[in-house]
Short mmCIF file of N, CA and C and ligand atoms in Angstrom, two decimals:
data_model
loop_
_atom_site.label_atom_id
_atom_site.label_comp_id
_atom_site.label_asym_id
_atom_site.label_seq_id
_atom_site.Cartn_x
_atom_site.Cartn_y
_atom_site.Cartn_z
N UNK A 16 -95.12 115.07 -188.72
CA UNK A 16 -93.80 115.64 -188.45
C UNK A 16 -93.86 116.51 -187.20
N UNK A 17 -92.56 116.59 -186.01
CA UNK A 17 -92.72 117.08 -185.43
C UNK A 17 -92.71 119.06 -184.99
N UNK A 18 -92.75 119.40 -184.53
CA UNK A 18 -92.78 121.01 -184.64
C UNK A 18 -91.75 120.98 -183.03
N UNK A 19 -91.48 121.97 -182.63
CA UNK A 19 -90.83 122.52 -182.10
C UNK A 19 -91.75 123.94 -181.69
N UNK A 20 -92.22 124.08 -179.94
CA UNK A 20 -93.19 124.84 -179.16
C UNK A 20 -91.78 125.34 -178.35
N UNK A 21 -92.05 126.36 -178.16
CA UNK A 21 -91.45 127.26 -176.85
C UNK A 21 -92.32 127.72 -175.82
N UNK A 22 -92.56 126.94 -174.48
CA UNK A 22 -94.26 127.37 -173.59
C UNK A 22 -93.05 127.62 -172.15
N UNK A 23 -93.75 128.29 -171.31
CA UNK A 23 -93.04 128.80 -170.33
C UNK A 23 -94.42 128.24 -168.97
N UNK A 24 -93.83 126.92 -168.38
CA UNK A 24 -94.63 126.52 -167.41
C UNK A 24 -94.28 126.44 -166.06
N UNK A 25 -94.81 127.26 -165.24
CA UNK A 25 -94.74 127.93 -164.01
C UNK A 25 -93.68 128.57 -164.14
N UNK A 26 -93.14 129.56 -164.61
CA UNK A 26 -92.44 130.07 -164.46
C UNK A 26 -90.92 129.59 -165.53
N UNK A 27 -91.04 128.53 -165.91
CA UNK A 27 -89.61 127.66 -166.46
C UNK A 27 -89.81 127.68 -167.77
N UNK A 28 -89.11 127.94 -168.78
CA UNK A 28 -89.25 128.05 -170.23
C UNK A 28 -88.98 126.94 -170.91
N UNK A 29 -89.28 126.10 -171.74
CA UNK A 29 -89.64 124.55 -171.86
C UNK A 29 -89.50 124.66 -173.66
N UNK A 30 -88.59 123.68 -174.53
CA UNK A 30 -88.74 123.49 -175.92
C UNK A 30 -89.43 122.43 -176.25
N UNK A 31 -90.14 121.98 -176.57
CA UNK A 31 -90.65 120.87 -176.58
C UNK A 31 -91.15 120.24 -178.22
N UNK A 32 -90.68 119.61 -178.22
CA UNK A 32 -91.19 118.54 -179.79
C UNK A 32 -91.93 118.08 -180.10
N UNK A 33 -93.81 118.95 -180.61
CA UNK A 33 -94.92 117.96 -180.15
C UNK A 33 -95.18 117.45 -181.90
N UNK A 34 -96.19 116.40 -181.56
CA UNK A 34 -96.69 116.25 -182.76
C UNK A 34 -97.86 116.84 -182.97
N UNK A 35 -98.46 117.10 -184.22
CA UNK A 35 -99.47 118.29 -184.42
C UNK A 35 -101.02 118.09 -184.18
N UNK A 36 -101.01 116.75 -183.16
CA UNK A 36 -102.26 116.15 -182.92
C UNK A 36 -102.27 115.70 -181.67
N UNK A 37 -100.87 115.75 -180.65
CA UNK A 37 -101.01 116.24 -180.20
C UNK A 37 -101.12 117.58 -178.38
N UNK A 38 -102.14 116.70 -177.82
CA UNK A 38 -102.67 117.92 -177.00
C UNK A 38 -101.78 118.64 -175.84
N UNK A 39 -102.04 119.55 -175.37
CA UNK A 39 -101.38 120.47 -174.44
C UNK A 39 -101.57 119.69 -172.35
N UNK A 40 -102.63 118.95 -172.73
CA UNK A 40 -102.62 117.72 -171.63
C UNK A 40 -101.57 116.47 -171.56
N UNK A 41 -101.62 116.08 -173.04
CA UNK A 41 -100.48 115.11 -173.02
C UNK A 41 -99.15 115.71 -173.09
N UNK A 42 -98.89 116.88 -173.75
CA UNK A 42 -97.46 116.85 -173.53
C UNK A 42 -96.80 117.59 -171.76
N UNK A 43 -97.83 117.91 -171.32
CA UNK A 43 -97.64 118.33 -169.70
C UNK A 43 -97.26 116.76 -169.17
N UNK A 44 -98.49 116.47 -169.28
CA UNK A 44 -97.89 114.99 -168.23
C UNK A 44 -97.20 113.93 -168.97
N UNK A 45 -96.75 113.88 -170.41
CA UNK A 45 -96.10 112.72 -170.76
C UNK A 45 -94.54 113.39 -170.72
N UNK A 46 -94.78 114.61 -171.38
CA UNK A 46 -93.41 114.80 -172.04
C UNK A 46 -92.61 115.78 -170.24
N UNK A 47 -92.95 116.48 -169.86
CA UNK A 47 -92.88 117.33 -169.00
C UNK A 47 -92.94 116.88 -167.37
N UNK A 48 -93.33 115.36 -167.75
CA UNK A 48 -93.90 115.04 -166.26
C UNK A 48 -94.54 115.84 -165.11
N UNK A 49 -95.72 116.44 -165.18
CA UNK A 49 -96.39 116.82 -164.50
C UNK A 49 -97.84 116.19 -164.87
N UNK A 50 -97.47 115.47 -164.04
CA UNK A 50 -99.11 114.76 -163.94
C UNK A 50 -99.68 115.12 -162.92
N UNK A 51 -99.70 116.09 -162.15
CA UNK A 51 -100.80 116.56 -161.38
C UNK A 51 -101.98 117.04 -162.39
N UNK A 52 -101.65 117.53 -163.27
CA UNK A 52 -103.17 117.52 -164.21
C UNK A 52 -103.09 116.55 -164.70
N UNK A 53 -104.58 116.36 -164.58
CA UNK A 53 -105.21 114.95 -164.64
C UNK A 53 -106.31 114.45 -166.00
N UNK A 54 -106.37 113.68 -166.61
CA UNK A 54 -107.04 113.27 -167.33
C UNK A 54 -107.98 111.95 -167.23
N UNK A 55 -109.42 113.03 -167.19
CA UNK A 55 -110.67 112.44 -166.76
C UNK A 55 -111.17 111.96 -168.36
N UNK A 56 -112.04 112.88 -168.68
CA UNK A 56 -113.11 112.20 -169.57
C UNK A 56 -112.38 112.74 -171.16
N UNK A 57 -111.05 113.05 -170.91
CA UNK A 57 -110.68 113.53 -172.43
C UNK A 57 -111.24 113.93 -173.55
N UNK A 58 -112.53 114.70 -173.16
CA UNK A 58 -113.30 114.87 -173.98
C UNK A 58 -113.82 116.31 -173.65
N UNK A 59 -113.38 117.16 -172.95
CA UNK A 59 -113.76 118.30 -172.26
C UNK A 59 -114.78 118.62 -171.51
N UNK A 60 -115.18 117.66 -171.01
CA UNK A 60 -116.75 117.65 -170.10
C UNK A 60 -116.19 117.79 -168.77
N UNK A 61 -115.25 116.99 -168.19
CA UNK A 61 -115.13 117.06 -166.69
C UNK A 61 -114.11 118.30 -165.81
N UNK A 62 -113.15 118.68 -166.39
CA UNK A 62 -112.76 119.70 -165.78
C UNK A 62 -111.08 119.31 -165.54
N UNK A 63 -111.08 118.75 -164.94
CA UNK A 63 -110.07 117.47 -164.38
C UNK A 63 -108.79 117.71 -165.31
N UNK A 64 -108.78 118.20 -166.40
CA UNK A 64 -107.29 118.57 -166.63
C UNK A 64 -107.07 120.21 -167.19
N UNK A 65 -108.07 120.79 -166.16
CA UNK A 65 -108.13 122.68 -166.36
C UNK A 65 -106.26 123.19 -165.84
N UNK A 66 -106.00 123.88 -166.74
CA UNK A 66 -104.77 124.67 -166.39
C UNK A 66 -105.00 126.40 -166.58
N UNK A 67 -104.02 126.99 -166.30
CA UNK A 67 -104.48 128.47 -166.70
C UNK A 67 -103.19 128.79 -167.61
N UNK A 68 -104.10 128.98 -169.00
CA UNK A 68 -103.13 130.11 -170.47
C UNK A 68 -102.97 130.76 -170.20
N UNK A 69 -102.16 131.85 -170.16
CA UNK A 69 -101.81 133.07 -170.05
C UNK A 69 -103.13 133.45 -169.11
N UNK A 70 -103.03 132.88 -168.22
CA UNK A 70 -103.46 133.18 -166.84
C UNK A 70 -105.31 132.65 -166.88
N UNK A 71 -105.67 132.11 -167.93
CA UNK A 71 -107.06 132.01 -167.96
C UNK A 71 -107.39 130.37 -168.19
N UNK A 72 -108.48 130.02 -167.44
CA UNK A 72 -108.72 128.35 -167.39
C UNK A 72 -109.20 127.74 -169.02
N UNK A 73 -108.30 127.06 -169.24
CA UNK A 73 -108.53 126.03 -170.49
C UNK A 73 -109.19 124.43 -170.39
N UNK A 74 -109.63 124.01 -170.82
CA UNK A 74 -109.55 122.25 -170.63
C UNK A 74 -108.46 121.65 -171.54
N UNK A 75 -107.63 121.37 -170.85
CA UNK A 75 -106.50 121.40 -171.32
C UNK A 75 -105.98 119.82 -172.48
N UNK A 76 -107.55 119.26 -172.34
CA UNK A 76 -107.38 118.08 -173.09
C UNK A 76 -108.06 118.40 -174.33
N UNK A 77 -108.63 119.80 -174.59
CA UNK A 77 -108.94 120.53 -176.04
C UNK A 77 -108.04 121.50 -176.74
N UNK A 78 -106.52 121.56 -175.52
CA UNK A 78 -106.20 122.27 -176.51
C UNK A 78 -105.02 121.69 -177.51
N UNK A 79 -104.49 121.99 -178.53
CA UNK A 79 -103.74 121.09 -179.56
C UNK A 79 -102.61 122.33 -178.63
N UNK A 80 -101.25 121.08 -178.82
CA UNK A 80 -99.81 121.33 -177.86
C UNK A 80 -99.38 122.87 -178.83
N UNK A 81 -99.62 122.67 -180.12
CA UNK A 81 -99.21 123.60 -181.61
C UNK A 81 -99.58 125.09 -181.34
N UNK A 82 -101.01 124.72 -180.83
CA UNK A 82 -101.68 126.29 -179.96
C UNK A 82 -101.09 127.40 -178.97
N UNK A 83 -100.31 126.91 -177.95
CA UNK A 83 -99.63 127.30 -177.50
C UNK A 83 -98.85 127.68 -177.15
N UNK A 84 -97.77 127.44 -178.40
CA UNK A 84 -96.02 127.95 -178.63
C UNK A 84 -96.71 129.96 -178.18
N UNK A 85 -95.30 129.64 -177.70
CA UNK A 85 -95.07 131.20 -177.25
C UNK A 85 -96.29 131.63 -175.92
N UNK A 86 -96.70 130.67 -174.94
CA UNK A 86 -97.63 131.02 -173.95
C UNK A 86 -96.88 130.74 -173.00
N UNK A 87 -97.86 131.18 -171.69
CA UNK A 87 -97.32 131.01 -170.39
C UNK A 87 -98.81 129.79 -169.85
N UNK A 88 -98.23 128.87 -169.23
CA UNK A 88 -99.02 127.55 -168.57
C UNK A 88 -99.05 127.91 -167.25
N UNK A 89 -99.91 127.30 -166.28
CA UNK A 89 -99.89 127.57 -165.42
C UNK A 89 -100.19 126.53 -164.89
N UNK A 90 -99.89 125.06 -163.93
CA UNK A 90 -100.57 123.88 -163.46
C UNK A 90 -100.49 123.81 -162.12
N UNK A 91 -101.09 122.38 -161.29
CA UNK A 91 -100.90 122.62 -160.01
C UNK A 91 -99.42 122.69 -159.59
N UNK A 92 -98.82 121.89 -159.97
CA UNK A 92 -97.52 122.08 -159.66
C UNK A 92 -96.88 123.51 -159.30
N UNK A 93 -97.49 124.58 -160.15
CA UNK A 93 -96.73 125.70 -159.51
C UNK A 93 -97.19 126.94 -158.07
N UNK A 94 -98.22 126.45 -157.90
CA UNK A 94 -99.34 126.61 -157.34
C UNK A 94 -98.80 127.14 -155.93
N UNK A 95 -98.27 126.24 -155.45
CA UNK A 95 -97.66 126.31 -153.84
C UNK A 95 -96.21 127.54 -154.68
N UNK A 96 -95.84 127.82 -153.53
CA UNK A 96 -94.82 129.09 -153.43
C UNK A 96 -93.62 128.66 -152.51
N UNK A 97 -92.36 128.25 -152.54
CA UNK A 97 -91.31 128.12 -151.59
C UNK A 97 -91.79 127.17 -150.95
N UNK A 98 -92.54 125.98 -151.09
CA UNK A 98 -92.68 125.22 -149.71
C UNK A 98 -93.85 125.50 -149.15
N UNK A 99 -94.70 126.75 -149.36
CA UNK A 99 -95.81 126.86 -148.73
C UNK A 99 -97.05 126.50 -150.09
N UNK A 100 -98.18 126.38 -149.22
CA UNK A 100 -99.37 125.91 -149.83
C UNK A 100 -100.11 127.16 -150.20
N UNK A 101 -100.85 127.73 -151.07
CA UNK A 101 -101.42 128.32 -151.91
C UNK A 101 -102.77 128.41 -150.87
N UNK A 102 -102.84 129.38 -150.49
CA UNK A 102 -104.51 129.99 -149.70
C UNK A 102 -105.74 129.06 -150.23
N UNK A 103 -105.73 128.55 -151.16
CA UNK A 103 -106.67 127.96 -151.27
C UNK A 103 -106.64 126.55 -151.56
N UNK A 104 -105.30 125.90 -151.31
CA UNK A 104 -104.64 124.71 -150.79
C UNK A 104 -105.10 124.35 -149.34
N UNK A 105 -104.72 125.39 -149.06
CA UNK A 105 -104.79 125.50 -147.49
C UNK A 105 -106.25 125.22 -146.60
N UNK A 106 -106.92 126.20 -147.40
CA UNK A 106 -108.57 126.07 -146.91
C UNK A 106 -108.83 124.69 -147.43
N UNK A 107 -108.75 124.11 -148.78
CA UNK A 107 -109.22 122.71 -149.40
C UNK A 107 -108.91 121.80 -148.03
N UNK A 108 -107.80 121.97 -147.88
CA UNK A 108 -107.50 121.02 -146.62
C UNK A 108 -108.71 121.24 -145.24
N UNK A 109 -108.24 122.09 -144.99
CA UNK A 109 -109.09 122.56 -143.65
C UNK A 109 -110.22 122.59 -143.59
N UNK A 110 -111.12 122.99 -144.90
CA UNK A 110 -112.66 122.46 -144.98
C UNK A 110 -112.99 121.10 -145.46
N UNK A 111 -112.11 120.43 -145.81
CA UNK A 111 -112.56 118.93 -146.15
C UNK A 111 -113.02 119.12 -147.92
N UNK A 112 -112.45 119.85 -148.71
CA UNK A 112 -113.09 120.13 -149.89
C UNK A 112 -112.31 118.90 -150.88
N UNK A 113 -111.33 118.18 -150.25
CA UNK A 113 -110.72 117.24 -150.98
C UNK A 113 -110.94 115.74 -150.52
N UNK A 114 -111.62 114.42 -151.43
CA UNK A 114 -111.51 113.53 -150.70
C UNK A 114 -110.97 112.64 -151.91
N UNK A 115 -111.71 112.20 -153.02
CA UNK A 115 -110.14 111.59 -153.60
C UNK A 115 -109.19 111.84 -154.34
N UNK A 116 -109.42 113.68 -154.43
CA UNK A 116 -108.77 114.76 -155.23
C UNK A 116 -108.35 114.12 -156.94
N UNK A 117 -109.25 113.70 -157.35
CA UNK A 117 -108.74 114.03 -158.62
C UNK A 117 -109.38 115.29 -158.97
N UNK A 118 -110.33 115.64 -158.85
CA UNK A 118 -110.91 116.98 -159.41
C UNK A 118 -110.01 118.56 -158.95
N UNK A 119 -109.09 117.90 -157.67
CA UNK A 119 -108.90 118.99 -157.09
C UNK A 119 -108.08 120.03 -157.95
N UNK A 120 -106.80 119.31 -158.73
CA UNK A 120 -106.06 120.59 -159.44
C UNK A 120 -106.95 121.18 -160.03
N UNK A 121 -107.68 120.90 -161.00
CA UNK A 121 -108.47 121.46 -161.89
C UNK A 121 -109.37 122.87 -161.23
N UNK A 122 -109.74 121.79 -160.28
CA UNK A 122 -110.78 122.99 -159.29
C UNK A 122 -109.68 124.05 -158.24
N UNK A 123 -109.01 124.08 -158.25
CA UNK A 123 -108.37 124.91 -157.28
C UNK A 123 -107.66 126.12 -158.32
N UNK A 124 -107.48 125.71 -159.62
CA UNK A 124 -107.08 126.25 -160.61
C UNK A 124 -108.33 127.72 -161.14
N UNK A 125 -109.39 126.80 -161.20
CA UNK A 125 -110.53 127.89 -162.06
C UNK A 125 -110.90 128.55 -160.79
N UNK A 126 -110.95 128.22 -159.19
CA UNK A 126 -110.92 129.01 -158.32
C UNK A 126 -109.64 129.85 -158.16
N UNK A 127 -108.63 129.75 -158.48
CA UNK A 127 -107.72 130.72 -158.44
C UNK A 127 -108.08 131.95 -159.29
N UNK A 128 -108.39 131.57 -160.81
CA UNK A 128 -108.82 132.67 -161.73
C UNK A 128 -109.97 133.40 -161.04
N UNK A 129 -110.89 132.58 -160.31
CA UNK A 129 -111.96 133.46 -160.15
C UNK A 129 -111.48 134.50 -159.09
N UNK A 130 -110.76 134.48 -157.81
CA UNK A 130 -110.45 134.82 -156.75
C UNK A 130 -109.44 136.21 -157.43
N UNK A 131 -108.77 136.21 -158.73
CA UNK A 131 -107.93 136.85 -159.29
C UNK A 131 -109.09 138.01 -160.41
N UNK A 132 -109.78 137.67 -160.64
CA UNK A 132 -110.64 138.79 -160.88
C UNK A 132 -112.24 139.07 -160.49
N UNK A 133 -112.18 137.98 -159.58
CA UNK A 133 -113.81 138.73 -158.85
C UNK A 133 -113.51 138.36 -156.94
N UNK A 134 -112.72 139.32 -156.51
CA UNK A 134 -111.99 138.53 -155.28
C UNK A 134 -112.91 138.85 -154.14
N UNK A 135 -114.24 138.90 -154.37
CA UNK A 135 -115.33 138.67 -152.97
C UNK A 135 -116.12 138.59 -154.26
N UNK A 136 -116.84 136.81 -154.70
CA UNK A 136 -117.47 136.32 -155.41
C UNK A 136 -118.60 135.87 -154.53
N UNK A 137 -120.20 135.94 -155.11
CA UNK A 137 -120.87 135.56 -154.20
C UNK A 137 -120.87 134.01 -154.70
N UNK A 138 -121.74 133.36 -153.84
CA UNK A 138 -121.77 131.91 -153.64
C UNK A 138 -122.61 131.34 -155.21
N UNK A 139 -122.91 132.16 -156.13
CA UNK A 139 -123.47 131.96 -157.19
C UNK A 139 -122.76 132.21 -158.36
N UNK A 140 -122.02 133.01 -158.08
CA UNK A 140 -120.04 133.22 -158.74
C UNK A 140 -119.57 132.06 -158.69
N UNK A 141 -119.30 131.81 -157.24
CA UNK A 141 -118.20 130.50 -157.09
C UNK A 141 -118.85 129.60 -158.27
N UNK A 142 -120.10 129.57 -157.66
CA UNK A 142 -121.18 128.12 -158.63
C UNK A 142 -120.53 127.86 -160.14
N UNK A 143 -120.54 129.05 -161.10
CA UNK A 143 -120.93 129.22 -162.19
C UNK A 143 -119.14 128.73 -162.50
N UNK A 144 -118.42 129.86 -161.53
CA UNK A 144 -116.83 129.50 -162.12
C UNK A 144 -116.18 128.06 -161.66
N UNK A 145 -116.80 127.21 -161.33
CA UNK A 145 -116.50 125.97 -161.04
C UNK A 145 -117.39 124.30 -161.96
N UNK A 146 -118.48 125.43 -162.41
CA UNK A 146 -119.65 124.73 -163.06
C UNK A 146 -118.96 123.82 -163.97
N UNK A 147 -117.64 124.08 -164.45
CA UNK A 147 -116.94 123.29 -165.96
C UNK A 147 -116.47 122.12 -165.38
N UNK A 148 -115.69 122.04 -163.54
CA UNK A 148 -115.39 121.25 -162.81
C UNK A 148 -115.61 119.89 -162.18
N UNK A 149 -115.55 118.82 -162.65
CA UNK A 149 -116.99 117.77 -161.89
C UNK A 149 -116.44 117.04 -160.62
N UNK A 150 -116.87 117.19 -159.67
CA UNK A 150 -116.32 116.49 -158.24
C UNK A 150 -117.42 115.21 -157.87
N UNK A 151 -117.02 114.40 -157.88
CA UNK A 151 -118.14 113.39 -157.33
C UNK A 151 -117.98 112.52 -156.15
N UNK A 152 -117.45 113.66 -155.69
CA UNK A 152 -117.44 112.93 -154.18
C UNK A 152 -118.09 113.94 -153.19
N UNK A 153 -117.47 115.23 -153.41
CA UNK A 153 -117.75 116.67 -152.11
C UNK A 153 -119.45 116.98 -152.15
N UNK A 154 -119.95 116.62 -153.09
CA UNK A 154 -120.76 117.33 -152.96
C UNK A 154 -120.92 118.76 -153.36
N UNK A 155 -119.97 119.49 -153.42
CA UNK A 155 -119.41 120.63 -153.87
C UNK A 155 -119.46 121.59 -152.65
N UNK A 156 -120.67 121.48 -151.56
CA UNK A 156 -120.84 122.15 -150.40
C UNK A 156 -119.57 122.78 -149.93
N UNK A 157 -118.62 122.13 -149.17
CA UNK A 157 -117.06 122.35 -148.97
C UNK A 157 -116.28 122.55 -149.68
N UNK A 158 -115.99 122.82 -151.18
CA UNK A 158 -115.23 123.35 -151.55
C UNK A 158 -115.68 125.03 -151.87
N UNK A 159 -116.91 125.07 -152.12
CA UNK A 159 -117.77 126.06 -151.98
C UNK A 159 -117.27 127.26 -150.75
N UNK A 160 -117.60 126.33 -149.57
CA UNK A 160 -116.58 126.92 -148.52
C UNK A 160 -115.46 127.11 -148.11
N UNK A 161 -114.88 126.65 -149.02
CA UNK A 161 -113.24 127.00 -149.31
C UNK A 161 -112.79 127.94 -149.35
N UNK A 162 -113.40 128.17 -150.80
CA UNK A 162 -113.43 129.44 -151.83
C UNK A 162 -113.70 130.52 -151.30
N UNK A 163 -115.01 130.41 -150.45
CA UNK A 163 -115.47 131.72 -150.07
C UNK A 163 -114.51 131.78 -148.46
N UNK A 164 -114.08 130.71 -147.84
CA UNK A 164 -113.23 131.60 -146.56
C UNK A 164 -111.86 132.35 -146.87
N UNK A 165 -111.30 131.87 -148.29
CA UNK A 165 -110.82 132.71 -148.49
C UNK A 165 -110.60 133.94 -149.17
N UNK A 166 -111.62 133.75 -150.24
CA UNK A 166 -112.20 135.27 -150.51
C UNK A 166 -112.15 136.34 -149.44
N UNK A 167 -112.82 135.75 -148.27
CA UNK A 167 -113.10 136.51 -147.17
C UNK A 167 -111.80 136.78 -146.46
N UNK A 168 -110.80 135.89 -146.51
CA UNK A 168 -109.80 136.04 -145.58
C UNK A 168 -108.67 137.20 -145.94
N UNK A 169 -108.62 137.17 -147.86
CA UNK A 169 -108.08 137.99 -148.12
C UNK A 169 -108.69 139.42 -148.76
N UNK A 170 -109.97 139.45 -148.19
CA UNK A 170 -110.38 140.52 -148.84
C UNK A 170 -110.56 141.88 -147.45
N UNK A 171 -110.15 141.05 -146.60
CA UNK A 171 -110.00 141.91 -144.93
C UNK A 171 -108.72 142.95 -144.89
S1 FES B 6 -110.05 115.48 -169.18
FE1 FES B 6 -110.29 117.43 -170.09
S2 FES B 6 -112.27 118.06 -169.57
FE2 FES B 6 -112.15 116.01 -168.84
S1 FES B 7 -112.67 114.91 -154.54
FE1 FES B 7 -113.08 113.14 -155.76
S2 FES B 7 -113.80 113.97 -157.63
FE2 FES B 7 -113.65 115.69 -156.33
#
């Protein structure tokens, strides 16, 4: 039977009718259409559909939709501001940290959290807060340098 969630994503307050099995991944991109989070290994290993709960990174294909009534979501979609790209949109681009971006929402996401409470992270920070993330293309080198030019950019 279905339930009835009240979740507030990016900002927009949302009723939604899930069933109690389920997840907070599927009803983003089926019911909500936001498929910028992405679903990799549905099993919580790859990263690939990380959002931020009430401001903190989840794998969003572990969490049940039921969990979340009364939260605030956070996905790529809300990410950019008026038309502009998100500081660390911006660098992804400019360092080459994106090449066939599926990893990217996910990863630009748990780098946002990190940048929001450790905002000059050393390069062993970045490591650890991205570690849940799996990119198999970058290498991780460049997004690495992403992260940290803008740590640096806004910590001036
Ligand atoms: S799709 Fe959720 S962790 Fe891989
Ligand atoms: S850019 Fe392809 S998985 Fe990261």
């Amino acid at each position: 039977m279905k339930r009835l969630i009240n979740i507030v994503v990016n900002g927009e307050p949302h009723e939604v009718a899930v069933n109690p099995e389920q997840t907070l991944l599927e009803i983003l991109r089926e019911e909500l259409g936001l498929t910028g989070t992405k679903k990799g290994c549905d099993q919580g290993e790859c990263g690939a559909c990380t959002v931020l709960v009430d401001g903190k990174p989840v794998s969003s294909c572990l969490v049940l939709a039921v969990s979340v009534n009364g939260k605030s979501i956070a996905t790529i979609e809300g990410l950019s501001q008026n038309g502009r790209l998100h500081p660390l949109q911006e660098a992804f681009v400019q360092h080459g940290a994106i090449q066939c971006g599926f990893c990217t929402p996910g990863m630009l996401l748990a780098a946002k959290y990190l940048l929001e409470n450790r905002p000059l992270p050393s390069e062993q920070e970045i490591k650890e807060a991205i570690a849940g993330n799996i990119c198999r293309c970058t290498g991780y080198v460049k997004i690495i340098e992403a992260i940290t030019a803008v740590a640096h950019s806004t910590a001036q």
